[in-house]
Coordinates of N, CA and C in Angstrom, one line a residue:
R211 N 133.2 77.7 98.6 CA 134.6 77.6 98.8 C 135.0 78.1 100.2
A212 N 134.3 79.1 100.7 CA 134.6 79.6 102.0 C 134.2 78.5 103.1
L213 N 133.3 77.6 102.8 CA 132.9 76.6 103.8 C 133.6 75.3 103.6
E214 N 134.6 75.2 102.7 CA 135.3 74.0 102.5 C 136.0 73.5 103.8
G215 N 135.7 72.3 104.2 CA 136.2 71.8 105.4 C 135.5 72.1 106.7
E216 N 134.4 73.0 106.5 CA 133.6 73.4 107.7 C 132.3 72.6 107.7
T217 N 131.7 72.6 108.9 CA 130.4 72.0 109.1 C 129.4 73.1 109.5
V218 N 128.4 73.3 108.7 CA 127.3 74.3 109.0 C 126.2 73.6 109.7
T219 N 126.0 74.1 111.0 CA 124.9 73.5 111.8 C 123.7 74.3 112.0
H220 N 123.8 75.7 111.7 CA 122.7 76.6 111.9 C 122.8 77.7 110.8
V221 N 121.7 78.1 110.3 CA 121.7 79.3 109.4 C 120.8 80.3 110.1
L222 N 121.4 81.4 110.6 CA 120.8 82.5 111.3 C 120.4 83.6 110.4
V223 N 119.2 84.1 110.5 CA 118.8 85.2 109.7 C 118.3 86.4 110.6
T224 N 119.0 87.6 110.4 CA 118.6 88.7 111.2 C 117.3 89.3 110.9
H225 N 116.9 89.3 109.6 CA 115.5 89.8 109.2 C 115.3 89.3 107.8
G226 N 114.0 89.6 107.3 CA 113.6 89.0 106.1 C 113.8 89.8 104.8
H227 N 114.6 90.8 104.9 CA 114.7 91.6 103.7 C 115.4 90.8 102.5
S228 N 115.1 91.2 101.3 CA 115.5 90.4 100.2 C 117.0 90.4 99.9
D229 N 117.8 91.2 100.6 CA 119.3 91.0 100.5 C 119.8 90.2 101.7
H230 N 119.0 89.6 102.4 CA 119.4 88.8 103.6 C 118.9 87.4 103.6
S231 N 117.6 87.2 103.4 CA 117.0 85.8 103.6 C 116.9 84.9 102.5
P232 N 117.0 85.3 101.2 CA 116.7 84.4 100.1 C 117.7 83.2 100.1
L233 N 118.9 83.4 100.4 CA 119.9 82.2 100.4 C 119.8 81.3 101.6
A234 N 119.0 81.7 102.6 CA 119.1 81.0 103.9 C 118.6 79.6 103.7
T235 N 117.4 79.4 103.1 CA 116.8 78.0 103.0 C 117.7 77.2 102.1
P236 N 118.1 77.6 100.9 CA 119.0 76.8 100.1 C 120.3 76.4 100.8
L237 N 120.9 77.3 101.5 CA 122.1 77.0 102.2 C 121.9 76.0 103.3
A238 N 120.8 76.1 104.0 CA 120.4 75.2 105.1 C 120.2 73.8 104.5
Q239 N 119.5 73.8 103.3 CA 119.2 72.5 102.7 C 120.5 71.8 102.2
W240 N 121.4 72.6 101.7 CA 122.7 72.1 101.3 C 123.5 71.6 102.5
A241 N 123.4 72.2 103.6 CA 124.2 71.8 104.8 C 123.5 70.8 105.6
G242 N 122.2 70.6 105.4 CA 121.4 69.6 106.1 C 121.1 70.1 107.5
C243 N 120.9 71.4 107.7 CA 120.5 72.0 109.0 C 119.3 72.8 108.9
K244 N 119.0 73.6 109.9 CA 117.8 74.4 109.9 C 118.1 75.9 109.9
T245 N 117.1 76.7 109.5 CA 117.2 78.2 109.6 C 116.5 78.7 110.9
Y246 N 117.1 79.8 111.4 CA 116.6 80.3 112.6 C 116.4 81.8 112.4
A247 N 115.2 82.3 112.8 CA 114.8 83.7 112.7 C 113.6 84.0 113.5
K248 N 113.1 85.2 113.6 CA 111.9 85.5 114.3 C 110.7 85.1 113.5
N249 N 110.6 85.7 112.4 CA 109.5 85.4 111.4 C 109.8 86.1 110.1
C250 N 108.8 86.2 109.2 CA 109.1 86.7 107.9 C 108.9 88.2 107.7
G251 N 108.4 88.9 108.7 CA 108.3 90.3 108.6 C 107.0 90.8 108.0
V252 N 107.0 92.1 107.6 CA 105.8 92.7 107.0 C 106.1 93.2 105.6
P253 N 105.3 93.0 104.6 CA 105.6 93.4 103.3 C 105.6 95.0 103.2
T254 N 106.5 95.5 102.4 CA 106.5 97.0 102.2 C 105.3 97.3 101.3
A255 N 104.6 98.4 101.6 CA 103.4 98.8 100.8 C 103.8 99.0 99.3
K256 N 102.9 98.5 98.4 CA 103.1 98.6 97.0 C 103.3 100.1 96.6
G257 N 104.4 100.4 95.9 CA 104.7 101.7 95.5 C 105.6 102.5 96.4
E258 N 105.8 101.9 97.6 CA 106.7 102.6 98.5 C 108.1 102.0 98.4
L259 N 109.1 102.9 98.6 CA 110.5 102.4 98.5 C 110.9 101.7 99.8
G260 N 111.7 100.8 99.6 CA 112.2 100.0 100.8 C 112.7 98.7 100.3
S261 N 113.6 98.0 101.0 CA 114.0 96.7 100.6 C 112.8 95.8 100.7
A262 N 112.4 95.2 99.6 CA 111.2 94.3 99.7 C 111.5 93.1 100.5
D263 N 110.5 92.8 101.3 CA 110.7 91.5 102.1 C 110.7 90.3 101.2
D264 N 111.5 89.3 101.6 CA 111.4 88.0 101.0 C 110.2 87.3 101.6
L265 N 109.1 87.5 101.0 CA 107.9 86.9 101.6 C 107.8 85.4 101.5
G266 N 108.7 84.8 100.7 CA 108.7 83.4 100.7 C 109.4 82.7 101.8
F267 N 110.1 83.6 102.6 CA 110.9 83.0 103.7 C 110.2 82.9 105.0
M268 N 110.3 81.7 105.6 CA 109.8 81.5 107.0 C 110.8 80.5 107.6
P269 N 111.4 80.9 108.8 CA 112.4 80.0 109.4 C 111.8 78.7 109.8
D270 N 112.8 77.7 109.8 CA 112.4 76.4 110.4 C 112.1 76.5 111.9
V271 N 113.0 77.3 112.5 CA 112.9 77.4 114.0 C 112.7 78.9 114.3
K272 N 111.6 79.3 115.0 CA 111.4 80.7 115.3 C 112.0 80.9 116.7
V273 N 112.8 82.0 116.8 CA 113.5 82.3 118.0 C 113.2 83.8 118.4
G274 N 113.4 84.1 119.6 CA 113.2 85.5 120.1 C 114.0 85.8 121.3
D275 N 113.7 86.9 121.9 CA 114.5 87.5 123.0 C 114.8 86.5 124.1
G276 N 116.1 86.3 124.4 CA 116.5 85.5 125.5 C 116.8 84.0 125.1
D277 N 116.4 83.7 123.9 CA 116.8 82.3 123.4 C 118.3 82.2 123.2
V278 N 118.8 81.0 123.4 CA 120.2 80.8 123.2 C 120.4 79.7 122.2
I279 N 121.4 80.0 121.2 CA 121.7 79.0 120.2 C 123.2 78.7 120.4
S280 N 123.6 77.4 120.5 CA 125.0 77.1 120.8 C 125.5 76.0 120.0
G281 N 126.8 75.9 119.9 CA 127.5 74.8 119.3 C 128.9 74.6 119.9
P282 N 129.8 73.8 119.3 CA 131.1 73.6 119.9 C 131.9 74.9 119.9
G283 N 132.1 75.4 121.1 CA 133.0 76.6 121.3 C 132.3 77.9 121.0
W284 N 131.0 77.9 120.8 CA 130.3 79.2 120.6 C 128.9 79.2 121.2
T285 N 128.5 80.4 121.6 CA 127.2 80.6 122.3 C 126.6 81.9 121.8
L286 N 125.4 81.9 121.2 CA 124.8 83.1 120.7 C 123.5 83.4 121.5
D287 N 123.4 84.6 122.0 CA 122.2 85.1 122.7 C 121.3 85.8 121.6
V288 N 120.1 85.4 121.5 CA 119.1 86.1 120.6 C 118.6 87.4 121.2
I289 N 118.8 88.5 120.5 CA 118.3 89.8 121.0 C 117.4 90.4 120.0
E290 N 116.1 90.6 120.4 CA 115.2 91.2 119.5 C 115.5 92.7 119.4
T291 N 115.6 93.2 118.2 CA 115.9 94.6 118.0 C 115.0 95.2 116.9
P292 N 113.7 95.3 117.1 CA 112.8 95.9 116.1 C 113.2 97.3 115.8
G293 N 112.8 97.8 114.6 CA 113.1 99.1 114.2 C 113.3 99.2 112.7
H294 N 114.5 98.7 112.3 CA 114.7 98.6 110.9 C 113.6 97.8 110.2
T295 N 113.3 96.7 110.8 CA 112.1 95.9 110.5 C 111.5 95.5 111.8
C296 N 110.2 95.0 111.8 CA 109.6 94.6 113.0 C 110.2 93.3 113.6
N297 N 110.8 92.5 112.7 CA 111.3 91.2 113.1 C 112.8 91.1 113.2
H298 N 113.5 92.2 113.3 CA 114.9 92.2 113.3 C 115.5 91.6 114.5
L299 N 116.5 90.8 114.4 CA 117.3 90.1 115.5 C 118.7 90.5 115.4
C300 N 119.4 90.7 116.5 CA 120.8 90.7 116.6 C 121.2 89.4 117.4
F301 N 122.5 89.0 117.3 CA 122.9 87.8 118.0 C 124.2 88.2 118.7
G302 N 124.2 87.9 120.0 CA 125.4 88.2 120.9 C 126.3 87.0 121.0
L303 N 127.5 87.1 120.6 CA 128.5 86.0 120.7 C 129.2 86.1 122.0
R304 N 128.8 85.3 123.0 CA 129.3 85.4 124.3 C 130.9 85.3 124.4
E305 N 131.4 84.3 123.6 CA 132.9 84.0 123.8 C 133.7 85.2 123.3
E306 N 133.2 86.1 122.5 CA 134.0 87.3 122.1 C 133.3 88.6 122.6
N307 N 132.3 88.5 123.3 CA 131.5 89.7 123.7 C 131.2 90.6 122.5
A308 N 130.8 89.9 121.4 CA 130.6 90.6 120.2 C 129.1 90.5 119.8
C309 N 128.6 91.4 118.9 CA 127.3 91.4 118.5 C 127.2 91.3 117.0
L310 N 126.5 90.3 116.5 CA 126.2 90.3 115.0 C 125.0 91.2 114.8
S311 N 125.2 92.4 114.3 CA 124.2 93.4 114.4 C 123.3 93.6 113.2
G312 N 123.5 92.7 112.1 CA 122.7 92.8 111.0 C 122.6 94.2 110.4
D313 N 121.4 94.6 110.1 CA 121.2 96.0 109.6 C 120.8 96.9 110.7
H314 N 120.7 96.5 111.9 CA 120.3 97.4 113.0 C 121.4 98.4 113.2
I315 N 122.6 98.0 113.2 CA 123.8 99.0 113.2 C 124.7 98.6 112.1
M316 N 124.9 99.4 111.1 CA 125.8 99.1 110.0 C 127.1 99.8 110.2
G317 N 128.1 99.3 109.5 CA 129.4 99.8 109.6 C 129.8 101.0 108.7
W318 N 129.0 101.2 107.7 CA 129.3 102.2 106.7 C 128.3 103.3 106.5
S319 N 127.1 103.2 107.1 CA 126.1 104.2 106.9 C 125.0 104.0 108.0
T320 N 124.1 105.0 108.2 CA 123.0 104.8 109.1 C 122.0 103.9 108.4
T321 N 121.0 103.4 109.2 CA 120.0 102.4 108.7 C 118.8 103.1 108.3
V322 N 118.2 102.7 107.2 CA 116.8 103.2 106.8 C 115.8 102.5 107.7
V323 N 114.9 103.4 108.3 CA 113.8 102.9 109.1 C 112.5 103.2 108.3
A324 N 112.1 102.3 107.5 CA 111.0 102.6 106.5 C 109.7 101.9 106.9
P325 N 108.7 102.7 107.2 CA 107.3 102.2 107.5 C 106.8 101.4 106.3
P326 N 105.9 100.5 106.4 CA 105.2 100.1 107.6 C 106.0 99.1 108.5
D327 N 107.0 98.5 107.9 CA 107.7 97.5 108.7 C 108.6 98.1 109.7
G328 N 109.2 99.2 109.4 CA 110.1 99.9 110.3 C 109.4 100.8 111.2
D329 N 110.0 101.0 112.4 CA 109.3 101.9 113.4 C 110.4 102.6 114.1
M330 N 110.4 104.0 114.1 CA 111.4 104.8 114.6 C 111.5 104.7 116.1
G331 N 110.4 104.7 116.8 CA 110.4 104.6 118.2 C 111.1 103.3 118.7
D332 N 110.7 102.2 118.0 CA 111.2 100.9 118.3 C 112.7 100.9 118.0
Y333 N 113.1 101.6 116.9 CA 114.5 101.6 116.6 C 115.4 102.3 117.6
M334 N 114.9 103.4 118.1 CA 115.7 104.1 119.1 C 115.8 103.3 120.4
R335 N 114.7 102.7 120.8 CA 114.8 101.8 122.0 C 115.7 100.6 121.8
S336 N 115.7 100.1 120.6 CA 116.6 99.0 120.3 C 118.1 99.4 120.3
L337 N 118.4 100.6 119.9 CA 119.8 101.1 120.0 C 120.2 101.2 121.4
D338 N 119.3 101.7 122.3 CA 119.6 101.7 123.7 C 119.9 100.3 124.3
K339 N 119.1 99.4 123.8 CA 119.2 98.0 124.3 C 120.5 97.4 123.9
I340 N 121.0 97.6 122.7 CA 122.3 97.1 122.3 C 123.4 97.8 123.0
Q341 N 123.3 99.1 123.2 CA 124.3 99.9 123.8 C 124.5 99.4 125.3
S342 N 123.4 99.1 125.9 CA 123.4 98.7 127.3 C 124.1 97.3 127.5
R343 N 124.3 96.6 126.5 CA 125.0 95.3 126.6 C 126.5 95.4 126.6
K344 N 127.0 96.6 126.3 CA 128.5 96.9 126.3 C 129.3 95.9 125.6
F345 N 129.0 95.7 124.3 CA 129.8 94.8 123.5 C 131.1 95.4 123.2
D346 N 132.1 94.5 123.0 CA 133.4 94.9 122.5 C 133.5 95.1 121.0
T347 N 132.7 94.4 120.3 CA 132.8 94.4 118.8 C 131.4 94.3 118.3
L348 N 131.1 95.1 117.2 CA 129.9 94.9 116.4 C 130.3 94.3 115.0
W349 N 129.6 93.3 114.6 CA 129.8 92.7 113.3 C 128.6 93.0 112.5
P350 N 128.5 94.0 111.7 CA 127.4 94.3 110.8 C 127.4 93.5 109.6
T351 N 126.2 93.4 108.9 CA 126.2 92.7 107.6 C 126.5 93.7 106.4
H352 N 126.6 95.0 106.7 CA 127.1 95.9 105.7 C 128.1 96.8 106.3
G353 N 129.3 96.9 105.7 CA 130.3 97.7 106.3 C 131.3 97.0 107.2
D354 N 132.3 97.7 107.6 CA 133.4 97.1 108.5 C 132.9 96.9 109.9
P355 N 133.6 96.0 110.6 CA 133.3 95.8 112.0 C 133.7 97.0 112.8
V356 N 133.0 97.2 113.9 CA 133.3 98.3 114.9 C 133.9 97.7 116.1
R357 N 135.2 98.1 116.4 CA 135.9 97.3 117.4 C 136.3 98.3 118.6
G358 N 136.3 97.7 119.8 CA 136.7 98.4 121.0 C 135.5 98.9 121.8
R359 N 135.4 98.5 123.0 CA 134.1 98.9 123.8 C 133.8 100.3 123.8
E360 N 134.8 101.2 124.0 CA 134.6 102.6 124.1 C 134.1 103.1 122.7
F361 N 134.7 102.6 121.6 CA 134.3 103.1 120.3 C 133.0 102.6 119.9
V362 N 132.6 101.3 120.3 CA 131.3 100.8 120.1 C 130.3 101.7 120.7
D363 N 130.5 102.1 122.0 CA 129.6 102.9 122.7 C 129.5 104.3 122.0
H364 N 130.6 104.9 121.6 CA 130.6 106.1 120.9 C 129.8 106.0 119.6
F365 N 130.1 104.9 118.8 CA 129.4 104.7 117.5 C 127.9 104.6 117.7
I366 N 127.4 103.9 118.7 CA 126.0 103.8 118.9 C 125.4 105.2 119.3
T367 N 126.1 105.9 120.1 CA 125.7 107.2 120.5 C 125.5 108.1 119.3
E368 N 126.5 108.1 118.4 CA 126.5 108.9 117.2 C 125.3 108.5 116.3
Y369 N 125.1 107.2 116.3 CA 123.9 106.7 115.5 C 122.6 107.3 116.0
A370 N 122.4 107.3 117.3 CA 121.2 107.9 117.9 C 121.2 109.4 117.7
N371 N 122.3 110.0 117.9 CA 122.4 111.5 117.7 C 122.0 111.9 116.3
H372 N 122.4 111.1 115.3 CA 122.1 111.3 113.9 C 120.6 111.3 113.7
R373 N 119.9 110.3 114.3 CA 118.5 110.3 114.2 C 117.8 111.4 114.9
R374 N 118.3 111.8 116.0 CA 117.7 113.0 116.7 C 117.9 114.3 115.9
A375 N 119.1 114.4 115.3 CA 119.3 115.6 114.5 C 118.4 115.6 113.3
R376 N 118.1 114.5 112.7 CA 117.1 114.4 111.6 C 115.7 114.9 112.1
E377 N 115.4 114.4 113.3 CA 114.1 114.8 113.8 C 114.0 116.3 114.1
A378 N 115.1 116.9 114.6 CA 115.2 118.3 114.8 C 115.0 119.1 113.5
A379 N 115.6 118.6 112.4 CA 115.5 119.2 111.1 C 114.1 119.2 110.6
I380 N 113.4 118.0 110.8 CA 112.0 117.9 110.4 C 111.2 118.9 111.2
L381 N 111.4 119.0 112.5 CA 110.6 120.0 113.3 C 110.9 121.4 112.8
D382 N 112.1 121.7 112.4 CA 112.4 123.1 111.8 C 111.6 123.3 110.5
Q383 N 111.5 122.2 109.7 CA 110.7 122.3 108.4 C 109.2 122.5 108.7
L384 N 108.7 121.8 109.7 CA 107.3 122.0 110.1 C 107.0 123.4 110.6
R385 N 108.0 123.9 111.5 CA 107.8 125.2 112.0 C 107.8 126.3 110.9
A386 N 108.5 126.0 109.8 CA 108.6 126.9 108.7 C 107.4 126.8 107.8
G387 N 106.5 125.9 108.1 CA 105.3 125.7 107.3 C 105.3 124.7 106.2
Q388 N 106.4 124.0 106.2 CA 106.6 123.0 105.1 C 105.8 121.7 105.6
S389 N 104.9 121.2 104.7 CA 104.1 120.1 105.0 C 104.4 118.8 104.2
S390 N 105.2 118.9 103.2 CA 105.5 117.8 102.2 C 106.8 117.2 102.5
I391 N 106.8 115.9 102.6 CA 108.1 115.2 102.8 C 109.1 115.3 101.7
P392 N 108.7 115.1 100.4 CA 109.6 115.3 99.3 C 110.3 116.7 99.3
E393 N 109.5 117.7 99.7 CA 110.1 119.1 99.7 C 111.0 119.2 100.9
M394 N 110.7 118.6 102.0 CA 111.6 118.6 103.2 C 113.0 117.9 102.8
V395 N 112.9 116.8 102.1 CA 114.1 116.0 101.7 C 115.0 116.9 100.8
K396 N 114.4 117.7 99.9 CA 115.2 118.5 99.1 C 116.1 119.5 99.9
V397 N 115.6 119.9 101.0 CA 116.4 120.8 101.9 C 117.3 120.1 102.8
M398 N 116.7 119.1 103.5 CA 117.5 118.3 104.5 C 118.6 117.5 103.9
Y399 N 118.4 117.0 102.7 CA 119.4 116.1 102.1 C 119.9 116.7 100.8
A400 N 120.1 118.1 100.8 CA 120.6 118.8 99.6 C 121.9 118.3 99.1
E401 N 122.8 117.9 100.1 CA 124.1 117.5 99.7 C 124.2 116.0 99.4
V402 N 123.1 115.3 99.4 CA 123.1 113.8 99.2 C 122.7 113.6 97.8
D403 N 123.3 112.6 97.2 CA 122.9 112.1 95.8 C 121.4 112.0 95.7
K404 N 120.8 112.7 94.7 CA 119.3 112.7 94.5 C 118.8 111.3 94.3
R405 N 119.6 110.3 93.9 CA 119.1 109.0 93.7 C 118.8 108.3 95.0
L406 N 119.3 108.9 96.1 CA 119.0 108.4 97.5 C 117.9 109.1 98.2
H407 N 117.3 110.1 97.5 CA 116.3 110.9 98.1 C 115.0 110.1 98.4
P408 N 114.6 109.1 97.5 CA 113.5 108.3 97.9 C 113.7 107.5 99.2
A409 N 114.9 107.0 99.4 CA 115.1 106.3 100.7 C 115.1 107.2 101.8
A410 N 115.7 108.4 101.6 CA 115.6 109.4 102.7 C 114.2 109.8 103.0
A411 N 113.3 109.9 102.0 CA 111.9 110.2 102.3 C 111.3 109.2 103.2
M412 N 111.7 107.9 103.0 CA 111.1 106.9 103.9 C 111.5 107.0 105.3
S413 N 112.8 107.4 105.5 CA 113.2 107.6 106.9 C 112.6 108.9 107.5
V414 N 112.4 109.9 106.7 CA 111.6 111.1 107.2 C 110.2 110.6 107.6
L415 N 109.6 109.8 106.7 CA 108.2 109.3 107.1 C 108.3 108.5 108.4
G416 N 109.3 107.8 108.6 CA 109.4 107.0 109.9 C 109.5 108.0 111.1
H417 N 110.2 109.1 110.9 CA 110.3 110.1 112.0 C 108.9 110.8 112.1
M418 N 108.2 111.1 111.0 CA 107.0 111.8 111.1 C 105.9 110.9 111.8
I419 N 105.9 109.6 111.5 CA 104.9 108.8 112.1 C 105.2 108.7 113.7
E420 N 106.4 108.7 114.1 CA 106.7 108.8 115.5 C 106.3 110.1 116.1
L421 N 106.4 111.2 115.4 CA 106.0 112.5 115.9 C 104.5 112.5 116.0
I422 N 103.8 111.8 115.1 CA 102.3 111.8 115.2 C 101.9 110.9 116.5
K423 N 102.7 109.8 116.7 CA 102.4 109.0 117.8 C 102.6 109.7 119.1
T424 N 103.5 110.6 119.2 CA 103.8 111.4 120.4 C 103.1 112.7 120.5
G425 N 102.2 112.9 119.6 CA 101.3 114.1 119.6 C 101.9 115.4 119.2
V426 N 103.1 115.3 118.5 CA 103.8 116.5 118.1 C 103.3 117.0 116.7
A427 N 103.0 116.1 115.9 CA 102.5 116.4 114.5 C 101.2 115.7 114.2
V428 N 100.6 116.1 113.1 CA 99.3 115.5 112.7 C 99.3 115.5 111.2
S429 N 98.5 114.5 110.7 CA 98.3 114.4 109.2 C 96.8 114.0 109.0
P430 N 96.2 114.5 107.9 CA 94.8 114.2 107.7 C 94.6 112.7 107.3
D431 N 95.7 112.0 106.9 CA 95.6 110.6 106.5 C 95.7 109.7 107.7
D432 N 94.9 108.7 107.8 CA 94.9 107.7 108.9 C 96.2 106.9 108.8
K433 N 96.7 106.6 107.6 CA 97.9 105.8 107.4 C 98.8 106.7 106.5
P434 N 99.6 107.6 107.0 CA 100.4 108.5 106.2 C 101.4 107.8 105.4
T435 N 101.7 108.4 104.2 CA 102.7 107.9 103.3 C 103.6 109.1 103.0
V436 N 104.6 108.9 102.2 CA 105.5 110.0 101.8 C 104.8 111.1 101.0
R437 N 103.6 110.8 100.5 CA 102.8 111.7 99.7 C 101.8 112.5 100.6
S438 N 101.7 112.1 101.9 CA 100.8 112.8 102.8 C 101.3 114.2 103.2
H439 N 100.5 115.0 103.8 CA 100.9 116.3 104.3 C 100.8 116.3 105.8
F440 N 101.6 117.1 106.4 CA 101.8 117.1 107.9 C 101.8 118.5 108.4
E441 N 101.5 118.7 109.7 CA 101.7 120.0 110.3 C 102.0 119.8 111.8
L442 N 102.6 120.8 112.3 CA 103.0 120.8 113.7 C 101.9 121.0 114.6
V443 N 101.7 120.2 115.7 CA 100.7 120.5 116.7 C 101.3 121.3 117.8
K444 N 102.5 121.0 118.3 CA 103.1 121.7 119.4 C 104.6 121.5 119.3
T445 N 105.3 122.3 119.9 CA 106.8 122.2 120.0 C 107.1 121.4 121.2
P446 N 107.8 120.2 121.1 CA 108.2 119.4 122.2 C 109.0 120.2 123.2
V447 N 108.7 119.9 124.5 CA 109.5 120.6 125.6 C 110.9 120.0 125.6

């Protein structure tokens, strides 16, 4: 009904999670057009929480950083923003200086960065990348739009600050001798509905893997999970 009287020429997919990509191919077939995305992403490890990838999805046209998709009266710049997933894309609408931000920046909550597909270091760099574009509006796929250049800048800064605050809290837990992610979550997310603790644990794991990459923490497991144990190597300067 929403498309009555309209012509759909492109179906754009920000990433392959199961709440995003499953309708893409049927919609494109109905409209007689093609799907556009980077690729299908990486499956979440069995038993780990996270939005399962739609592994049956593969775009008709693969696009990446710097590609341009256009039509009558609109021009979209493809912006690679890995972090939430390895294949996440945002799309910059030139005519409105707006960003279709997918799950990279949501309007109602912060984004889960869940390994193995999610990467916290990539995520923080991608936030900087979008912030540097100085968009006037963010159109997320979850939550309300973020409007006004100054507010967009502030919103992204607060997004990054939230992740830094979580990292600081994890370091405090490690300094106190806590080595278990589920036990950390009980303290760090004490005010959060316990039903969300498994998702919180995945974000903590994302931070922990980044701390291991930067030499701040260590785990005896080559491929750490939320059930692994961790310890502090050194306090970052």
